[in-house]
Short mmCIF file of C-alpha atoms in Angstrom, two decimals:
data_model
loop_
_atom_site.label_atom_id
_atom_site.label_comp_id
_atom_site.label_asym_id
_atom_site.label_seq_id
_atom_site.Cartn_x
_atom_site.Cartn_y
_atom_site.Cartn_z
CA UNK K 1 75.26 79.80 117.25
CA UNK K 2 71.92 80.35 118.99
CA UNK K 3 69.35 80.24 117.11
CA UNK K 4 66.02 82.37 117.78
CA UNK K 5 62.75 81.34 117.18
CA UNK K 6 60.05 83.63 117.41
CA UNK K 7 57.10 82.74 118.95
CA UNK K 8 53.42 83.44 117.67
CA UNK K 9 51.04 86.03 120.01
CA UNK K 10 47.82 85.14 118.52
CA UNK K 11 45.49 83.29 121.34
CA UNK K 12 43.39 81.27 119.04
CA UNK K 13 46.49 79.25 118.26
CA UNK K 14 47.41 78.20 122.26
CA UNK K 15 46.56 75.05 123.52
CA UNK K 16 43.81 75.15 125.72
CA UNK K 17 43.94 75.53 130.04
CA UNK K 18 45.21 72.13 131.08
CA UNK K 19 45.91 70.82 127.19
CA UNK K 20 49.32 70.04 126.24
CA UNK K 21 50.75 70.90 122.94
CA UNK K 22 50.39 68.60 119.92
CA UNK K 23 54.57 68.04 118.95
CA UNK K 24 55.33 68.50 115.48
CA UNK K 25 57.17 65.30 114.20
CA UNK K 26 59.29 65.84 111.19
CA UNK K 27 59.66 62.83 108.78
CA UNK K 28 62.01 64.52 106.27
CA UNK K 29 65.84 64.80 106.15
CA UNK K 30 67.20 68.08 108.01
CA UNK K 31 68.63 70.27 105.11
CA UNK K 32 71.91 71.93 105.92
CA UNK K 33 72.31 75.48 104.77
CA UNK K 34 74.47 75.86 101.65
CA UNK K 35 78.05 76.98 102.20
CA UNK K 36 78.38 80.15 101.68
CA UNK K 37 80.69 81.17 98.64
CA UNK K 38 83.66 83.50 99.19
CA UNK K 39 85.18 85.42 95.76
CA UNK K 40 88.19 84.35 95.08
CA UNK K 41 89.88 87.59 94.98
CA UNK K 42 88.55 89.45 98.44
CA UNK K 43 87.35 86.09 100.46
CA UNK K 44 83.84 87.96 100.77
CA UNK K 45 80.56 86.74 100.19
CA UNK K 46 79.35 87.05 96.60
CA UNK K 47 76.59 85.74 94.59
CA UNK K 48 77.64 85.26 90.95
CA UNK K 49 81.79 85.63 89.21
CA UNK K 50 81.99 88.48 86.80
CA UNK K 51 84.13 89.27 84.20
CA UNK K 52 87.83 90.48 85.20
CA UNK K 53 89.38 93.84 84.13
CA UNK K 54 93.52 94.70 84.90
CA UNK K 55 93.79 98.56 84.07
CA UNK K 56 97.49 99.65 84.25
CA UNK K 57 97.26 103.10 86.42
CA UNK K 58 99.85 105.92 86.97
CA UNK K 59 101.81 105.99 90.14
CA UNK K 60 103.82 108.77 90.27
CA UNK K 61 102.68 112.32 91.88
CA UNK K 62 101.75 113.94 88.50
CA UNK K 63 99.08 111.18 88.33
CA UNK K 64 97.50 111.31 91.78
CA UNK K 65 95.18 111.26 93.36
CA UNK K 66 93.91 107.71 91.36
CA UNK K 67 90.81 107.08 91.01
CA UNK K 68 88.97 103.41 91.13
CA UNK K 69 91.59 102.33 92.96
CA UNK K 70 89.43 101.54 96.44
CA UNK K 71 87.22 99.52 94.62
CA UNK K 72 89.92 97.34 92.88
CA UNK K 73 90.19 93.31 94.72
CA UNK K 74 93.85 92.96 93.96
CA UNK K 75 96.62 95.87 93.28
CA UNK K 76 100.07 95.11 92.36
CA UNK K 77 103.16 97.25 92.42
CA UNK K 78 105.63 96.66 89.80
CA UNK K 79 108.71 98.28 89.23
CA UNK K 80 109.22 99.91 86.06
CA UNK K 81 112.01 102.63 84.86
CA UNK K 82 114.24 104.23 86.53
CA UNK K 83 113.50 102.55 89.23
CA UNK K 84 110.32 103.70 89.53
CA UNK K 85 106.73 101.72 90.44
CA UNK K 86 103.49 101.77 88.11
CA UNK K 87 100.01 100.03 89.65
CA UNK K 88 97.79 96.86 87.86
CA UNK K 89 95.03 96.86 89.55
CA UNK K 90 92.24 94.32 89.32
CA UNK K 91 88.60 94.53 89.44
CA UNK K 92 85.78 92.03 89.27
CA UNK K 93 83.67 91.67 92.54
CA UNK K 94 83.41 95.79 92.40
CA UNK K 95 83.50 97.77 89.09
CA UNK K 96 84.00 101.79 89.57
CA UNK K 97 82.29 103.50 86.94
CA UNK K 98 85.81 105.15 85.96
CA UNK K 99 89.28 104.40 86.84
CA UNK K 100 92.84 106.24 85.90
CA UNK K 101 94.84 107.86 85.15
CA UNK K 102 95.34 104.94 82.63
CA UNK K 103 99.10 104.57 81.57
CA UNK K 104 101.45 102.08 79.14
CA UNK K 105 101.98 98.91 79.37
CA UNK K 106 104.96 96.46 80.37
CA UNK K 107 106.54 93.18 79.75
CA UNK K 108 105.67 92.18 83.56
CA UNK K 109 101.92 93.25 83.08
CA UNK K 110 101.91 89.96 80.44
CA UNK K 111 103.13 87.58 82.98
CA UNK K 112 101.42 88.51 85.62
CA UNK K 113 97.65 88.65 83.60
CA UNK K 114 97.70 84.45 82.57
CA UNK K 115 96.78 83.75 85.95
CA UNK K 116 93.60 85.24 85.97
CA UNK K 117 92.56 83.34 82.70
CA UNK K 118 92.10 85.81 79.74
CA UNK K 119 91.55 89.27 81.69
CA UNK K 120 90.27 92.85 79.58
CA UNK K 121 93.57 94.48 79.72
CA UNK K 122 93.22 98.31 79.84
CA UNK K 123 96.30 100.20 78.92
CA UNK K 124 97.36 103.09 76.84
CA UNK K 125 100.10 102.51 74.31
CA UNK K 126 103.03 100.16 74.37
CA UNK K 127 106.41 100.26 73.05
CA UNK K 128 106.45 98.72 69.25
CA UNK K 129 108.93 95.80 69.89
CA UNK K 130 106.31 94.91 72.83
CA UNK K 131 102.79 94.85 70.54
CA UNK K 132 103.82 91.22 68.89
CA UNK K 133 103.81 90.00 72.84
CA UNK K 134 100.63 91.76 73.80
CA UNK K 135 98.93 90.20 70.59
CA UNK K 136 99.90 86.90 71.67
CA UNK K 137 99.14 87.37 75.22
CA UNK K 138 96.57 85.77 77.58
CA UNK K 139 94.23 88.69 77.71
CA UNK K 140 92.19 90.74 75.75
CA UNK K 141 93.23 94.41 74.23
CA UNK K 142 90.83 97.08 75.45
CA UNK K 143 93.61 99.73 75.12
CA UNK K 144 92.84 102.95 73.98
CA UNK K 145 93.90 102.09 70.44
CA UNK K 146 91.78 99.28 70.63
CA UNK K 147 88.73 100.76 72.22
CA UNK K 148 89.15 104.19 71.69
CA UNK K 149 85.27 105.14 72.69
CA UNK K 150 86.12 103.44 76.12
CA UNK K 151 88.52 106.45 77.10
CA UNK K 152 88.32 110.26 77.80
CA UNK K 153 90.34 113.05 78.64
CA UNK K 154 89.41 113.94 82.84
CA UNK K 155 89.13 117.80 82.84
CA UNK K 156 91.52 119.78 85.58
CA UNK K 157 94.73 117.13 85.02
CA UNK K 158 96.61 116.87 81.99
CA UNK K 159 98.57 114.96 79.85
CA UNK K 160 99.33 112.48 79.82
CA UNK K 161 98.14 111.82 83.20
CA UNK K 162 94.60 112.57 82.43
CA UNK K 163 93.57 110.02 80.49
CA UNK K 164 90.46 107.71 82.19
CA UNK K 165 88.55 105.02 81.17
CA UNK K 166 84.99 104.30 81.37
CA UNK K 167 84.84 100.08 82.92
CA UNK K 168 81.27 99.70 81.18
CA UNK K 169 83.04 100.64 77.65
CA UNK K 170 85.64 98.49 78.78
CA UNK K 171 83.87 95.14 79.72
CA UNK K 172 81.63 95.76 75.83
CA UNK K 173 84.93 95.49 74.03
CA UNK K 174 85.46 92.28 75.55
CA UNK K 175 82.91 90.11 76.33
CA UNK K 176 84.45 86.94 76.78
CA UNK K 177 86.85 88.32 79.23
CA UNK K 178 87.31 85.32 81.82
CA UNK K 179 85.21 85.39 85.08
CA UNK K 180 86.84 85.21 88.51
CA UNK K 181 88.54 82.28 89.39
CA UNK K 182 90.79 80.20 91.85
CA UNK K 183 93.74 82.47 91.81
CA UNK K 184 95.57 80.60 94.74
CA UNK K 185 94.80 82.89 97.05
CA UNK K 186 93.10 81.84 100.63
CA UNK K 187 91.85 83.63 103.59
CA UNK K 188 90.09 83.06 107.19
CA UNK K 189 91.84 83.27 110.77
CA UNK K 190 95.46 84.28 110.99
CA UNK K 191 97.96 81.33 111.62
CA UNK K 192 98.13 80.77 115.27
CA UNK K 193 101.93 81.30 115.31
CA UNK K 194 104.56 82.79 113.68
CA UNK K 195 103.85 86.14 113.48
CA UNK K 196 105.42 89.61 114.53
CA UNK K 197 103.73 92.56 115.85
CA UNK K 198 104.47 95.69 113.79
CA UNK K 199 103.08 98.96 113.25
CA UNK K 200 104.59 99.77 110.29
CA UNK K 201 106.18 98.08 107.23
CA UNK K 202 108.18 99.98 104.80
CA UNK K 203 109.12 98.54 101.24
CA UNK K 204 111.47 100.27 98.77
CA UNK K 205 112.43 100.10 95.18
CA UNK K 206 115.23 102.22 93.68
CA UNK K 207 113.18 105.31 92.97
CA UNK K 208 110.00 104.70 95.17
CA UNK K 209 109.05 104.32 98.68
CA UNK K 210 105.79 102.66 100.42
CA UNK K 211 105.18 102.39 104.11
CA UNK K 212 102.35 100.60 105.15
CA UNK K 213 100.54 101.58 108.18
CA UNK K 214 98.04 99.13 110.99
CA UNK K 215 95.01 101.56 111.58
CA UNK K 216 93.15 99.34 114.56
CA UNK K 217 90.31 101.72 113.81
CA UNK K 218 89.56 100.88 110.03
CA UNK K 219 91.32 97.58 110.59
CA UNK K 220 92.94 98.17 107.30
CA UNK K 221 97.14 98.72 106.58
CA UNK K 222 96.89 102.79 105.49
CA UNK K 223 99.37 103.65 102.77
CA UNK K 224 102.29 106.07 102.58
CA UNK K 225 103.92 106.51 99.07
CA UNK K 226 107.33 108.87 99.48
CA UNK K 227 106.53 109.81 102.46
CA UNK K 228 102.70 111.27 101.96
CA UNK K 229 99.43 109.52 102.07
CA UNK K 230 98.37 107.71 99.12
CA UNK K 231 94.82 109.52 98.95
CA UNK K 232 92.52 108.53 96.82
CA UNK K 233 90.45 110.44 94.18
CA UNK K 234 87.26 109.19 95.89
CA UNK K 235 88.03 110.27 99.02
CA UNK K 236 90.20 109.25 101.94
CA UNK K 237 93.51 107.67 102.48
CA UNK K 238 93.87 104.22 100.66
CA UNK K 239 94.24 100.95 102.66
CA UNK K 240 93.87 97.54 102.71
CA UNK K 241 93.31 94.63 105.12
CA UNK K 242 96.37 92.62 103.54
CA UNK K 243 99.32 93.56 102.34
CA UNK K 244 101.47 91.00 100.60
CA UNK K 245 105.29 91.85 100.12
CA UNK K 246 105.81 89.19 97.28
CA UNK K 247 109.69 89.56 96.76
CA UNK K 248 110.63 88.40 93.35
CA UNK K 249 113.76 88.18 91.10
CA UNK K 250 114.15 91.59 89.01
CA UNK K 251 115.93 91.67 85.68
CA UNK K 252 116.57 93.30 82.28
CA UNK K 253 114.37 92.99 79.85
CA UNK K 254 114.94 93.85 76.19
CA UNK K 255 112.65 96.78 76.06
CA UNK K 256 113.77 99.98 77.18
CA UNK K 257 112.30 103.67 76.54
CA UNK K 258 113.50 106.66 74.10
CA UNK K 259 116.18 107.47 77.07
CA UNK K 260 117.97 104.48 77.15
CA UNK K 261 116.29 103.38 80.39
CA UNK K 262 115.84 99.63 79.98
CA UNK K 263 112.22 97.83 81.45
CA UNK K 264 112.56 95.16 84.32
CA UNK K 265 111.04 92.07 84.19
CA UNK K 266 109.31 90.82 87.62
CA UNK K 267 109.82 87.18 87.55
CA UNK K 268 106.34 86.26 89.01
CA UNK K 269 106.64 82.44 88.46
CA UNK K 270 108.70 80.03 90.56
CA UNK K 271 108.87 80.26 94.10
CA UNK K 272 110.12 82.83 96.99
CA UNK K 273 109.55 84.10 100.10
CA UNK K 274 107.52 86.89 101.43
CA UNK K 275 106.18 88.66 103.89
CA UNK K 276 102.20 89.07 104.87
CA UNK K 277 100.97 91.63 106.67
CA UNK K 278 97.33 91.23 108.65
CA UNK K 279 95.81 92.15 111.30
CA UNK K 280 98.58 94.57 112.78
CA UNK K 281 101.26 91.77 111.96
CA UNK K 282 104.08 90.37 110.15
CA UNK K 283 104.20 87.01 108.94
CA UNK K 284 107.06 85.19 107.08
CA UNK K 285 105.67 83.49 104.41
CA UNK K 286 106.68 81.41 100.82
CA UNK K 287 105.53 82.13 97.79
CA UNK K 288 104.86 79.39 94.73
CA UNK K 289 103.67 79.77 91.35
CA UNK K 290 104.45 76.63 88.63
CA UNK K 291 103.07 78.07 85.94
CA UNK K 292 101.91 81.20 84.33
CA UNK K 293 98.27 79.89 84.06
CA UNK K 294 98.64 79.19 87.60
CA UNK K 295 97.64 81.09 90.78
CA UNK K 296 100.42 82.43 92.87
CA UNK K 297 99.81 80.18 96.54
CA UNK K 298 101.44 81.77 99.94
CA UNK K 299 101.81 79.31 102.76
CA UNK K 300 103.74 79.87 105.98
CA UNK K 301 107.38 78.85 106.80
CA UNK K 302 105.77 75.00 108.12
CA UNK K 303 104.08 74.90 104.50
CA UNK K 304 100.55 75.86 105.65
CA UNK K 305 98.14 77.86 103.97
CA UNK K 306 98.73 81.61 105.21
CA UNK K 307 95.33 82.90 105.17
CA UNK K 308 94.58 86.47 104.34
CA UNK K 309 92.26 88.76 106.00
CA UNK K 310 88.90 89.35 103.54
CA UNK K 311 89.12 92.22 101.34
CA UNK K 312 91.15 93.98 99.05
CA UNK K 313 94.83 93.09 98.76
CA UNK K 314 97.87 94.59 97.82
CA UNK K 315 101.13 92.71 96.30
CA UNK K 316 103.96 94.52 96.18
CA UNK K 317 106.63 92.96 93.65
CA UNK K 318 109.86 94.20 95.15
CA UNK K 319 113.87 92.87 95.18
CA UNK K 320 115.20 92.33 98.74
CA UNK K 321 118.05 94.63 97.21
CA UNK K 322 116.54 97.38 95.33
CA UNK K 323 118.16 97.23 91.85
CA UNK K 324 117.89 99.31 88.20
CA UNK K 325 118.89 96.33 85.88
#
């Protein structure tokens, strides 16, 4: 890196005709500039962790376009059912103001929130077998039973996909949410080999459909949900500049809902493969996570890390074999 120097232009400080400059001896150690420290979550520059928030969001048509979504660090897709897909997102290096449409809870949502610490869970109801597991959980309840003054009712939708929360309201009913941390994640270059150039990458679950889309011009994967852009409430198309397709073990759980229509659990500890997409390409990679206080690491098929590209990042939790258990 070239460093410039500039040089002063006032002439009572030049040497005189004929004189050569004094040099300026330096007797103290050189200091090297202090690394500079990425977040966790994104792999951009930050100055200081703040608390984490996982908001449980709608993610059917009724409930788009979502809104907070762009600014979120990490979204996951979980299956829910019916074979349909419901978003966590998670927010700490960027809090929107507002985010929503704010939906239920799910088994998965509790296994998946250990690793970042004790997170502010926003949510909005629960089945009643479920509330003994959310009470003993590794997070802490902002729901809208819980902090009721932290919601409101977004004129022009309705219910129940209009309900929003306010992330100020949110972060005051839990103050000792945990700060960012080491989830497992890293980023930087690409690996040198091993990956596949696509365009497109298209991930299904039994009642759901995402294709995500290399836009060279934002450098960010553009997403397609059923076959129309995801927009966001904000404005604009929503993308990111990594897209993880984390592919997990999907089961029955022993919740279901008033038709019959039993929950899956994600199994989001224990190991896998997956597939990471960066940079207009596809790499295989292998997921591990040992515990559920853990981070979730991806490395490539050699055992490397896999690095992802800074910013936001998706993780879609899908079966190779789509499946309603």
């Amino acid at each position: 890196m070239a460093i410039l120097i500039p040089t002063a232009a006032c002439s009572s400080d030049e040497p005189a005709a004929g004189q050569a400059p004094e040099a300026s001896v330096s007797t103290g150690p050189i200091e090297e500039p202090a690394p500079e420290k990425l977040h966790p979550f994104t792999g951009k520059p930050f100055d200081a962790a703040k608390r984490v928030i996982a908001v449980k969001i709608e993610n059917t048509a009724a409930g788009k376009p979502q809104l907070g979504l762009k600014s979120a660090d990490i979204v996951y897709i979980e299956q829910v059912e019916a074979g349909l897909t419901r978003l966590m997102a998670i927010f700490s290096s960027k809090i929107p103001p507002k985010v929503g449409p704010v939906r239920s809870a799910r088994i998965s949502d509790l296994h998946i929130a250990p690793m970042f610490g004790k997170p502010a869970f926003a949510y909005s109801g629960a089945q009643t077998k479920m509330l003994p597991f959310i009470a003993e959980a590794s997070l802490f309840d902002v729901s809208d039973s819980r902090a009721p003054g932290a919601y409101f009712r977004q004129p022009g939708r309705f219910a129940p996909y209009n309900l929003f929360a306010n992330t100020k309201k949110l972060l005051s009913a839990a103050p000792k949410a945990t700060k960012a941390k080491d989830v497992g994640f890293t980023f930087g270059d690409a690996p040198a080999e091993g990956g596949v150039e696509r365009k497109s990458y298209t991930v299904k679950w039994p009642a759901a459909r995402f294709t995500f889309a290399w836009s060279d011009a934002k450098k960010q994967w553009l997403i397609w949900q059923d076959g129309k852009k995801d927009m966001a409430a904000e404005g604009g198309q929503l993308g990111a500049p990594t897209i993880v397709i984390q592919y997990t073990k999907t089961e029955r759980s022993e919740f279901h809902d008033s038709n019959q229509s039993y929950t899956p659990l994600v199994h989001t500890t224990g190991k896998g493969s997956a597939i990471v997409l960066r940079d207009g390409m596809a790499y295989k990679a292998k997921w591990e996570r040992e515990s559920e206080d853990g981070g979730t690491t991806f490395t490539t098929t050699s055992g490397e890390p896999l690095n992802f590209a800074p910013g936001q990042v998706w993780v879609a939790l899908a079966s190779r074999k789509p499946v309603i258990p």
